[in-house]
């Protein structure tokens, strides 16, 4: 979900030099850290290990039962519903990530170009990003109504978009692009403003215009930002749940049931916490694998450009 | 000659850019404008076979009915309490932790910071099942504390604050320590005042994110009275049936507080989101 910002693990900060006596500051440090540490242990560390442990048990939502080893994972590997949900998730990512990255770049260039209308333009493009998910889904649902919806009025017809197996997932994807592109716009805008203006002036003196400027200056400077935006968006898209859950409840015919939705159903409607934890672990593995891939790509690009 | 052609091409690009900007802006504004146009109609007009871009009869009926029926006001209040709670607690514990990680010397500091930053790697979504079980055992289902607490662990905020504190010259702190100020005092009266901007930016972004959070409240809240506005809005179908003017009025009422916050603090919001994405401090 775009509202929570997934980040790469930051590089450790360089050690500071000339440490004064550490014993005198140990107590104040503990005092300042204690509230965070308590919250961290209770709401992060313990649940993290519990997910791992639960995935090895046959547990319900309220009781922890027998240890069953890797049974849940065996089941998972042979569970078509799980693989369908993974396929739907990646399908959704495919439909959102590239448009979101490309549109974010285009919008940022437009905002940057129109000096006087800048704040307005940025506001119009960015505003949907700060709206609650259910505002987006309510409006999308109303616009996509079969008989009274404005989309059918414009394209002519009575198509029930969200109940149509072909169109349901693309419809949710389009709603998501509208809702979240503002964040990518920000990333690209920051990238654009870091490009020294005299590069453009020098190139313009050499007679470069329009697309040549973009290809020679803008794009090379923005490529690392585009990679970051792409990967952040990919991970955010893999976490999709609310949009599909609210708009289509996973239907029609499970064509929009994504991995987190499957995990939610397994845990909270079937009360199979053990199996749900195994799904969560598989989900974590996918996200970690992609984060690792990102780190490698960024490193490779940095080396190539050096 | 060639400069004339170039100039003409340049004008060509400007026209393309202007058309693209206007078209995209209209496309992006349209859903909200259409919701507004719908919300100002009598209910009958929304299901009529005749299509009109603007209301034929303008009325605030839908807003009156929305605020009167259901729990919209209660949901707004819940959202406010929850978002404020998340923001205050997150800021307090993150500032303290970031200051300790950045400025104080103690054994295991780097190890502890590394472990805390591990939270970046694990998506919150993976923790839902055990978090729900813990909250259930603590009896915090359907309570403000239950909604707020799991949202206050924010490695991003600590990372941004620590990065900011790292940049502050050590002289500031040493001068204060020389005057006999303890660590808490130094944080409060030396570091906080210099950090005002970034603290506000992160606080506003945390507030907006907590206001909009859907997934965790969806898991932990089961009673209608405890719902936050994003959650409550998904219930309005049951409350209103297919009354689209009222649904759009409810959507816009739910959008209004965050839209207003954005309009008032545009710079800080963008600054905060950029800081949180790790691109700018």
Coordinates of C-alpha atoms in Angstrom, one line a residue:
Chain A
X1 CA 0.0 0.0 0.0
X2 CA 1.5 3.3 -1.0
X3 CA 0.7 5.0 2.3
X4 CA 3.4 3.1 4.0
X5 CA 6.7 3.9 2.7
X6 CA 8.8 0.8 2.2
X7 CA 12.5 1.6 2.4
X8 CA 15.8 -0.1 1.7
X9 CA 17.8 -0.9 4.7
X10 CA 19.9 2.2 5.2
X11 CA 23.7 1.9 5.4
X12 CA 25.0 2.0 9.0
X13 CA 26.1 5.4 10.1
X14 CA 29.8 6.0 10.3
X15 CA 31.0 5.6 13.9
X16 CA 31.6 8.9 15.6
X17 CA 35.0 9.7 16.9
X18 CA 36.2 10.7 20.3
X19 CA 33.6 8.9 22.4
X20 CA 33.5 10.3 25.9
X21 CA 33.2 8.0 28.9
X22 CA 30.4 5.6 28.0
X23 CA 29.3 4.7 31.5
X24 CA 28.1 8.2 32.3
X25 CA 25.8 8.2 29.3
X26 CA 24.6 4.6 29.6
X27 CA 21.8 5.4 32.0
X28 CA 20.3 8.4 30.1
X29 CA 20.6 6.4 26.9
X30 CA 18.6 3.5 28.4
X31 CA 16.0 6.0 29.7
X32 CA 15.6 7.6 26.3
X33 CA 15.6 4.2 24.5
X34 CA 13.3 2.3 26.8
X35 CA 9.9 3.4 25.4
X36 CA 11.0 2.6 21.8
X37 CA 12.6 -0.7 22.8
X38 CA 9.5 -1.9 24.7
X39 CA 7.3 -1.0 21.7
X40 CA 9.9 -2.6 19.3
X41 CA 10.0 -5.9 21.2
X42 CA 6.3 -6.1 21.8
X43 CA 5.0 -5.0 18.4
X44 CA 7.9 -6.0 16.1
X45 CA 10.4 -8.5 17.4
X46 CA 8.1 -10.9 19.2
X47 CA 5.5 -10.9 16.4
X48 CA 8.2 -11.5 13.8
X49 CA 9.4 -14.6 15.7
X50 CA 5.9 -15.6 16.4
X51 CA 5.0 -15.6 12.7
X52 CA 7.9 -18.0 12.0
X53 CA 6.9 -20.2 14.9
X54 CA 3.2 -20.2 14.0
X55 CA 4.0 -21.2 10.5
X56 CA 5.4 -24.5 11.9
X57 CA 2.3 -25.2 14.0
X58 CA -1.3 -26.2 13.5
X59 CA -2.8 -23.1 15.2
X60 CA -6.0 -21.2 15.2
X61 CA -6.5 -17.5 15.7
X62 CA -6.7 -17.8 19.5
X63 CA -4.8 -21.1 20.3
X64 CA -1.4 -22.4 19.5
X65 CA -1.6 -26.1 18.8
X66 CA 0.8 -28.9 17.8
X67 CA 4.1 -28.4 16.1
X68 CA 3.9 -29.8 12.6
X69 CA 7.3 -29.0 11.1
X70 CA 7.2 -28.0 7.5
X71 CA 3.7 -29.3 6.8
X72 CA 2.2 -25.9 6.2
X73 CA 4.9 -25.2 3.6
X74 CA 4.3 -28.5 1.9
X75 CA 0.7 -27.7 1.7
X76 CA 1.5 -24.2 0.4
X77 CA 3.6 -25.4 -2.5
X78 CA 0.8 -27.6 -3.7
X79 CA -2.0 -25.1 -3.1
X80 CA -3.4 -23.7 -6.4
X81 CA -5.4 -21.0 -4.5
X82 CA -2.1 -19.7 -3.2
X83 CA -0.4 -19.6 -6.5
X84 CA -3.4 -18.0 -8.2
X85 CA -3.2 -15.3 -5.5
X86 CA 0.5 -14.8 -6.2
X87 CA -0.2 -14.6 -10.0
X88 CA -2.9 -12.0 -9.4
X89 CA -0.6 -10.0 -7.2
X90 CA 2.1 -9.9 -9.8
X91 CA -0.4 -9.2 -12.5
X92 CA -1.6 -6.2 -10.5
X93 CA 2.0 -5.1 -10.0
X94 CA 2.6 -5.4 -13.8
X95 CA -0.4 -3.2 -14.5
X96 CA 0.5 -0.5 -12.0
X97 CA 4.3 -0.2 -11.7
X98 CA 5.2 0.9 -15.2
X99 CA 2.4 3.4 -15.7
X100 CA 3.0 4.8 -12.2
X101 CA 6.7 5.3 -12.9
X102 CA 6.2 6.7 -16.4
X103 CA 3.4 9.0 -15.4
X104 CA 5.2 10.2 -12.3
X105 CA 8.1 11.3 -14.5
X106 CA 5.9 13.0 -17.1
X107 CA 3.9 14.8 -14.4
X108 CA 7.1 15.9 -12.6
X109 CA 8.5 17.4 -15.9
X110 CA 5.2 19.2 -16.5
X111 CA 5.1 20.6 -12.9
X112 CA 8.7 21.7 -13.2
X113 CA 8.2 23.3 -16.6
X114 CA 5.2 25.5 -15.7
X115 CA 6.7 28.0 -13.4
X116 CA 3.6 30.0 -12.5
X117 CA 1.1 27.1 -12.2
X118 CA 3.6 24.9 -10.3
X119 CA 1.9 24.7 -7.0
X120 CA -1.6 24.2 -8.5
X121 CA -0.4 21.5 -10.9
X122 CA 1.5 19.7 -8.2
X123 CA -1.5 20.0 -5.9
X124 CA -3.9 18.4 -8.4
X125 CA -1.6 15.5 -9.1
X126 CA -0.5 14.9 -5.5
X127 CA -3.8 15.4 -3.6
X128 CA -5.3 11.9 -4.3
X129 CA -2.2 10.4 -2.6
X130 CA -3.2 11.8 0.8
X131 CA -6.8 10.7 0.6
X132 CA -7.9 7.6 2.6
X133 CA -8.2 4.4 0.5
X134 CA -11.9 4.2 0.9
X135 CA -12.5 7.6 -0.6
X136 CA -10.7 6.4 -3.7
X137 CA -12.8 3.2 -3.7
X138 CA -16.1 4.9 -3.1
X139 CA -15.5 7.3 -6.0
X140 CA -14.2 4.5 -8.3
X141 CA -17.2 2.3 -7.6
X142 CA -19.6 5.1 -8.4
X143 CA -17.8 6.1 -11.6
X144 CA -17.8 2.4 -12.7
X145 CA -21.5 1.7 -12.0
X146 CA -23.0 -0.4 -14.9
X147 CA -26.0 1.8 -15.6
X148 CA -25.5 5.2 -13.9
X149 CA -21.7 5.3 -13.9
X150 CA -20.0 8.2 -15.7
X151 CA -17.4 5.8 -17.4
X152 CA -20.1 3.9 -19.1
X153 CA -21.7 7.1 -20.1
X154 CA -18.5 8.2 -21.8
X155 CA -17.6 4.9 -23.5
X156 CA -21.3 4.0 -24.2
X157 CA -22.6 0.8 -22.8
X158 CA -23.6 -0.9 -19.6
X159 CA -20.4 -2.9 -18.7
X160 CA -20.2 -3.9 -15.1
X161 CA -16.5 -3.2 -14.9
X162 CA -15.8 -4.5 -11.4
X163 CA -17.9 -7.7 -12.0
X164 CA -16.2 -8.5 -15.3
X165 CA -13.4 -11.0 -15.0
X166 CA -11.4 -9.3 -17.7
X167 CA -11.8 -5.8 -16.5
X168 CA -12.0 -6.0 -12.7
X169 CA -8.2 -6.1 -12.0
X170 CA -7.3 -3.4 -14.7
X171 CA -10.1 -1.2 -13.2
X172 CA -8.6 -1.5 -9.7
X173 CA -5.1 -0.9 -11.2
X174 CA -6.3 2.3 -12.9
X175 CA -7.9 3.5 -9.7
X176 CA -4.6 2.8 -7.9
X177 CA -2.6 4.8 -10.5
X178 CA -4.9 7.8 -9.9
X179 CA -4.6 7.4 -6.2
X180 CA -0.8 7.0 -5.8
X181 CA 1.0 8.6 -8.7
X182 CA 1.6 11.7 -6.6
X183 CA 4.3 10.0 -4.6
X184 CA 6.3 9.2 -7.7
X185 CA 5.8 12.7 -8.9
X186 CA 7.5 13.9 -5.7
X187 CA 10.5 11.6 -6.2
X188 CA 11.0 12.7 -9.7
X189 CA 10.5 16.4 -8.9
X190 CA 13.2 16.2 -6.3
X191 CA 15.5 14.5 -8.8
X192 CA 14.8 17.2 -11.4
X193 CA 15.6 20.0 -9.0
X194 CA 19.0 18.4 -8.3
X195 CA 20.0 18.8 -11.9
X196 CA 22.3 21.9 -12.3
X197 CA 20.5 24.4 -14.5
X198 CA 23.7 25.4 -16.3
X199 CA 23.9 22.0 -17.9
X200 CA 20.7 22.9 -19.9
X201 CA 22.0 26.3 -20.7
X202 CA 25.3 25.0 -22.0
X203 CA 23.4 22.4 -24.1
X204 CA 21.0 25.0 -25.4
X205 CA 23.9 27.2 -26.5
X206 CA 25.1 24.2 -28.6
X207 CA 21.6 24.2 -30.2
X208 CA 20.1 21.3 -28.4
X209 CA 16.3 21.5 -27.9
X210 CA 13.3 19.4 -26.7
X211 CA 13.8 15.7 -26.7
X212 CA 17.6 16.0 -27.2
X213 CA 17.9 17.8 -23.9
X214 CA 15.8 15.1 -22.3
X215 CA 17.9 12.3 -23.7
X216 CA 21.3 14.0 -23.1
X217 CA 20.7 15.5 -19.6
X218 CA 17.4 14.8 -17.9
X219 CA 17.1 11.0 -18.3
X220 CA 20.7 10.2 -17.4
X221 CA 20.3 12.3 -14.2
X222 CA 16.9 10.8 -13.4
X223 CA 17.7 7.1 -14.1
X224 CA 18.7 6.3 -10.4
X225 CA 15.4 8.0 -9.2
X226 CA 13.5 6.0 -11.8
X227 CA 15.0 2.8 -10.5
X228 CA 14.2 3.7 -6.9
X229 CA 10.6 4.7 -7.8
X230 CA 10.2 1.5 -9.8
X231 CA 11.3 -0.8 -7.0
X232 CA 9.5 1.1 -4.2
X233 CA 6.4 0.9 -6.3
X234 CA 6.9 -2.8 -7.1
X235 CA 7.1 -3.6 -3.4
X236 CA 4.1 -1.4 -2.6
X237 CA 2.1 -3.1 -5.3
X238 CA 2.9 -6.5 -4.0
X239 CA 1.3 -5.4 -0.7
X240 CA -2.0 -4.6 -2.4
X241 CA -5.0 -5.6 -0.3
X242 CA -7.4 -2.8 0.5
X243 CA -8.3 -1.7 -3.1
X244 CA -9.2 -5.2 -4.3
X245 CA -10.8 -6.2 -1.0
X246 CA -13.1 -3.2 -0.9
X247 CA -13.9 -2.9 -4.6
X248 CA -14.3 -6.5 -5.7
X249 CA -13.9 -8.7 -2.5
X250 CA -11.4 -10.8 -4.6
X251 CA -14.0 -11.6 -7.2
X252 CA -15.2 -12.1 -9.9
X253 CA -14.2 -15.8 -9.8
X254 CA -11.2 -14.9 -7.6
X255 CA -9.6 -13.0 -10.4
X256 CA -8.6 -10.2 -8.0
X257 CA -7.8 -12.2 -4.9
X258 CA -4.3 -11.2 -4.0
X259 CA -1.8 -12.9 -1.7
X260 CA -2.5 -10.7 1.3
X261 CA -6.2 -11.2 0.8
X262 CA -5.7 -15.0 0.8
X263 CA -3.6 -14.7 4.0
X264 CA -6.3 -12.5 5.6
X265 CA -9.1 -15.0 4.7
X266 CA -7.0 -18.0 5.9
X267 CA -6.3 -16.3 9.3
X268 CA -9.5 -14.3 10.0
X269 CA -12.3 -16.2 8.3
X270 CA -11.0 -19.7 8.5
X271 CA -9.0 -19.1 11.7
X272 CA -6.1 -21.1 10.4
X273 CA -3.3 -19.0 11.9
X274 CA -0.6 -21.6 11.2
X275 CA -1.2 -21.7 7.5
X276 CA -1.7 -18.0 7.3
X277 CA 1.7 -17.5 9.0
X278 CA 3.2 -19.8 6.3
X279 CA 1.7 -17.6 3.6
X280 CA 3.1 -14.5 5.4
X281 CA 6.5 -16.1 5.4
X282 CA 6.3 -16.8 1.7
X283 CA 5.2 -13.2 1.1
X284 CA 8.2 -11.9 3.2
X285 CA 10.5 -14.1 1.1
X286 CA 9.2 -12.6 -2.1
X287 CA 9.5 -9.0 -0.9
X288 CA 13.1 -9.7 0.5
X289 CA 14.1 -11.3 -2.7
X290 CA 13.0 -8.2 -4.7
X291 CA 14.7 -5.8 -2.2
X292 CA 17.9 -7.8 -2.7
X293 CA 17.5 -7.6 -6.4
X294 CA 17.1 -3.8 -6.1
X295 CA 20.3 -3.5 -4.1
X296 CA 22.1 -5.4 -6.7
X297 CA 20.7 -3.4 -9.6
X298 CA 21.5 -0.1 -7.9
X299 CA 25.1 -1.3 -7.2
X300 CA 25.5 -2.5 -10.7
X301 CA 24.2 0.8 -12.2
X302 CA 26.5 2.9 -9.9
X303 CA 29.5 0.8 -11.0
X304 CA 28.6 1.1 -14.6
X305 CA 28.2 4.9 -14.4
X306 CA 31.4 5.4 -12.4
Chain B
X1 CA 17.4 30.5 -40.4
X2 CA 18.2 27.5 -38.3
X3 CA 17.6 29.4 -35.1
X4 CA 14.1 30.3 -36.5
X5 CA 13.4 26.6 -37.0
X6 CA 14.7 25.9 -33.5
X7 CA 12.5 28.6 -32.0
X8 CA 9.5 27.2 -33.9
X9 CA 10.2 23.7 -32.6
X10 CA 10.6 25.1 -29.1
X11 CA 7.1 26.7 -29.4
X12 CA 5.9 23.3 -30.6
X13 CA 7.1 21.6 -27.5
X14 CA 5.5 24.3 -25.3
X15 CA 2.2 23.7 -27.0
X16 CA 2.5 19.9 -26.5
X17 CA 3.5 20.4 -22.9
X18 CA 0.6 22.8 -22.2
X19 CA -2.0 20.5 -23.8
X20 CA -0.6 17.5 -21.9
X21 CA -0.5 19.4 -18.6
X22 CA -4.1 20.7 -18.9
X23 CA -5.4 17.3 -20.1
X24 CA -3.7 15.4 -17.3
X25 CA -4.8 18.0 -14.7
X26 CA -8.4 17.7 -15.8
X27 CA -8.2 13.9 -15.8
X28 CA -6.7 13.9 -12.3
X29 CA -9.2 16.5 -10.9
X30 CA -12.2 14.9 -12.5
X31 CA -13.0 12.0 -10.0
X32 CA -13.2 14.5 -7.1
X33 CA -15.1 17.1 -9.1
X34 CA -17.5 14.4 -10.2
X35 CA -18.0 13.2 -6.7
X36 CA -18.7 16.8 -5.7
X37 CA -21.2 17.2 -8.5
X38 CA -22.9 14.0 -7.4
X39 CA -23.0 15.0 -3.8
X40 CA -24.9 18.2 -4.5
X41 CA -27.8 16.4 -6.2
X42 CA -31.0 15.1 -4.8
X43 CA -30.8 11.3 -4.6
X44 CA -33.3 10.8 -7.5
X45 CA -31.0 12.6 -10.0
X46 CA -28.2 10.1 -9.4
X47 CA -30.2 7.2 -10.7
X48 CA -32.1 9.0 -13.4
X49 CA -31.6 7.9 -17.0
X50 CA -30.9 11.4 -18.1
X51 CA -27.3 12.4 -17.8
X52 CA -26.2 15.8 -16.6
X53 CA -22.7 17.0 -15.8
X54 CA -24.0 19.4 -13.2
X55 CA -26.9 19.0 -10.7
X56 CA -30.3 20.0 -12.1
X57 CA -31.4 20.9 -8.6
X58 CA -28.6 22.0 -6.2
X59 CA -29.0 20.7 -2.6
X60 CA -27.0 20.0 0.5
X61 CA -29.4 17.3 1.4
X62 CA -26.9 14.5 1.0
X63 CA -24.5 16.2 3.5
X64 CA -27.2 16.8 6.1
X65 CA -28.4 13.2 5.8
X66 CA -24.8 11.8 5.9
X67 CA -23.9 13.7 9.0
X68 CA -27.3 12.8 10.6
X69 CA -27.3 9.1 9.8
X70 CA -24.7 6.5 10.6
X71 CA -21.7 7.3 12.7
X72 CA -19.8 9.6 10.4
X73 CA -19.0 12.1 13.1
X74 CA -18.0 9.4 15.5
X75 CA -15.7 7.9 12.9
X76 CA -14.1 11.3 12.3
X77 CA -13.6 11.7 16.0
X78 CA -12.0 8.3 16.3
X79 CA -9.7 9.0 13.4
X80 CA -8.6 12.2 15.1
X81 CA -7.9 10.6 18.4
X82 CA -6.1 7.7 16.8
X83 CA -4.0 9.8 14.4
X84 CA -3.1 12.3 17.1
X85 CA -2.2 9.4 19.5
X86 CA 0.0 7.7 16.9
X87 CA 1.7 11.0 16.0
X88 CA 2.5 12.1 19.6
X89 CA 3.7 8.7 20.8
X90 CA 5.7 8.1 17.6
X91 CA 7.4 11.5 17.8
X92 CA 8.2 11.1 21.5
X93 CA 9.7 7.6 21.4
X94 CA 11.5 8.2 18.1
X95 CA 13.1 11.5 19.1
X96 CA 14.4 10.0 22.3
X97 CA 15.7 6.9 20.6
X98 CA 17.2 8.9 17.7
X99 CA 19.0 11.2 20.1
X100 CA 20.4 8.3 22.0
X101 CA 21.5 6.6 18.9
X102 CA 23.1 9.7 17.5
X103 CA 24.6 11.5 20.5
X104 CA 25.0 9.2 23.4
X105 CA 27.8 6.7 24.0
X106 CA 26.8 3.4 25.4
X107 CA 27.7 -0.3 24.9
X108 CA 25.9 -2.1 22.1
X109 CA 24.8 1.2 20.4
X110 CA 25.6 0.2 16.8
X111 CA 24.3 -3.3 17.3
X112 CA 21.0 -2.0 18.7
X113 CA 20.5 0.5 16.0
X114 CA 21.2 -2.2 13.4
X115 CA 18.6 -4.4 14.9
X116 CA 16.0 -1.6 15.0
X117 CA 16.7 -0.9 11.4
X118 CA 15.9 -4.5 10.6
X119 CA 12.3 -3.4 10.9
X120 CA 12.7 -1.9 7.5
X121 CA 13.0 -5.3 6.0
X122 CA 9.9 -6.9 7.3
X123 CA 6.6 -5.7 5.9
X124 CA 4.1 -4.9 8.6
X125 CA 1.5 -7.1 6.8
X126 CA 3.5 -10.2 7.7
X127 CA 3.0 -9.4 11.4
X128 CA -0.8 -9.1 11.3
X129 CA -1.7 -12.6 12.6
X130 CA 0.6 -12.6 15.7
X131 CA -0.2 -8.9 16.4
X132 CA -3.9 -9.7 16.4
X133 CA -3.3 -12.6 18.8
X134 CA -1.3 -10.4 21.1
X135 CA -3.9 -7.7 21.1
X136 CA -6.5 -10.3 21.8
X137 CA -4.6 -11.6 24.8
X138 CA -4.1 -8.1 26.1
X139 CA -7.8 -7.4 25.7
X140 CA -7.2 -4.5 23.4
X141 CA -9.5 -5.4 20.5
X142 CA -11.8 -2.4 19.8
X143 CA -9.8 0.0 21.9
X144 CA -7.9 3.2 21.0
X145 CA -4.8 1.7 22.5
X146 CA -5.2 -1.4 20.4
X147 CA -5.4 0.7 17.2
X148 CA -2.6 3.1 18.1
X149 CA 0.2 0.9 19.7
X150 CA 1.3 -1.3 16.8
X151 CA 1.6 1.9 14.6
X152 CA 4.2 3.7 16.8
X153 CA 7.2 1.6 15.8
X154 CA 8.5 3.6 12.9
X155 CA 12.1 2.9 11.9
X156 CA 11.8 5.5 9.1
X157 CA 11.2 8.3 11.6
X158 CA 14.1 7.2 13.8
X159 CA 16.4 6.9 10.8
X160 CA 15.5 10.4 9.5
X161 CA 15.8 12.0 13.0
X162 CA 19.1 10.3 13.7
X163 CA 20.5 11.4 10.3
X164 CA 19.4 15.0 11.1
X165 CA 21.0 14.9 14.7
X166 CA 24.2 13.5 13.2
X167 CA 24.6 16.6 11.1
X168 CA 24.3 19.0 14.1
X169 CA 27.8 20.2 15.1
X170 CA 28.9 18.8 18.4
X171 CA 29.7 22.3 19.8
X172 CA 26.0 22.9 20.4
X173 CA 25.8 19.9 22.7
X174 CA 29.1 20.5 24.4
X175 CA 28.3 24.1 25.2
X176 CA 25.0 23.0 26.8
X177 CA 26.7 20.1 28.7
X178 CA 29.3 22.6 29.9
X179 CA 26.4 24.7 31.4
X180 CA 25.4 21.6 33.3
X181 CA 22.4 20.4 31.2
X182 CA 21.5 16.7 31.3
X183 CA 20.8 14.6 28.2
X184 CA 17.0 15.2 28.3
X185 CA 17.5 18.9 28.8
X186 CA 20.0 19.1 25.8
X187 CA 17.5 17.2 23.6
X188 CA 14.6 19.4 24.7
X189 CA 16.2 22.8 24.6
X190 CA 19.1 22.5 22.1
X191 CA 18.3 19.8 19.5
X192 CA 14.5 20.2 19.3
X193 CA 14.5 23.9 18.5
X194 CA 17.0 23.5 15.7
X195 CA 15.1 20.5 14.3
X196 CA 11.7 22.2 14.2
X197 CA 11.2 21.8 10.5
X198 CA 12.0 18.2 10.1
X199 CA 10.0 17.3 13.3
X200 CA 6.9 19.1 12.0
X201 CA 7.3 17.5 8.5
X202 CA 7.6 14.0 10.0
X203 CA 4.7 14.7 12.4
X204 CA 2.4 15.8 9.7
X205 CA 3.3 12.9 7.5
X206 CA 2.8 10.4 10.4
X207 CA -0.5 12.0 11.2
X208 CA -1.8 11.7 7.6
X209 CA -0.5 8.1 7.3
X210 CA -2.2 7.2 10.6
X211 CA -5.4 9.0 9.6
X212 CA -5.5 7.0 6.3
X213 CA -4.3 3.6 7.6
X214 CA -6.8 1.0 6.6
X215 CA -5.3 -2.5 7.2
X216 CA -4.6 -2.5 10.9
X217 CA -7.8 -0.8 12.0
X218 CA -9.6 -3.2 9.7
X219 CA -8.1 -6.1 11.6
X220 CA -8.4 -4.8 15.1
X221 CA -11.8 -3.0 15.0
X222 CA -14.9 -5.0 14.9
X223 CA -17.5 -2.6 16.4
X224 CA -19.1 0.1 14.4
X225 CA -18.5 2.8 17.1
X226 CA -14.7 2.2 17.2
X227 CA -14.2 2.5 13.4
X228 CA -11.9 5.2 12.0
X229 CA -13.1 7.1 9.0
X230 CA -11.4 5.0 6.2
X231 CA -12.9 1.9 7.8
X232 CA -16.3 3.5 8.4
X233 CA -16.6 4.7 4.8
X234 CA -16.6 1.1 3.6
X235 CA -19.6 0.5 5.8
X236 CA -21.7 3.3 4.3
X237 CA -23.3 0.9 1.8
X238 CA -25.0 -0.9 4.6
X239 CA -25.9 2.4 6.2
X240 CA -27.2 4.2 3.1
X241 CA -28.0 1.4 0.6
X242 CA -27.4 2.6 -2.9
X243 CA -27.7 6.3 -2.2
X244 CA -24.9 7.7 -4.3
X245 CA -25.3 11.4 -3.4
X246 CA -24.9 10.4 0.2
X247 CA -22.0 8.1 -0.5
X248 CA -20.2 10.8 -2.4
X249 CA -20.9 13.3 0.4
X250 CA -19.5 10.8 2.9
X251 CA -16.4 10.3 0.7
X252 CA -15.8 14.0 0.4
X253 CA -16.3 14.5 4.2
X254 CA -13.7 11.8 4.7
X255 CA -11.4 13.4 2.3
X256 CA -11.7 16.9 3.6
X257 CA -9.5 16.8 6.8
X258 CA -6.5 15.4 5.0
X259 CA -7.0 17.6 1.9
X260 CA -7.1 20.6 4.2
X261 CA -4.0 19.4 6.1
X262 CA -2.3 19.0 2.7
X263 CA -3.4 22.5 1.5
X264 CA -2.1 24.1 4.7
X265 CA 1.2 22.3 5.0
X266 CA 2.0 21.5 1.4
X267 CA 5.7 22.2 1.8
X268 CA 6.1 20.2 5.0
X269 CA 4.0 17.3 3.6
X270 CA 6.2 17.0 0.5
X271 CA 9.4 17.5 2.6
X272 CA 8.2 14.8 5.0
X273 CA 7.4 12.2 2.3
X274 CA 10.7 12.8 0.6
X275 CA 12.6 12.4 3.9
X276 CA 10.7 9.2 4.6
X277 CA 11.6 7.9 1.2
X278 CA 15.2 8.4 2.0
X279 CA 15.9 10.8 -0.8
X280 CA 16.2 14.1 1.1
X281 CA 16.8 14.9 4.8

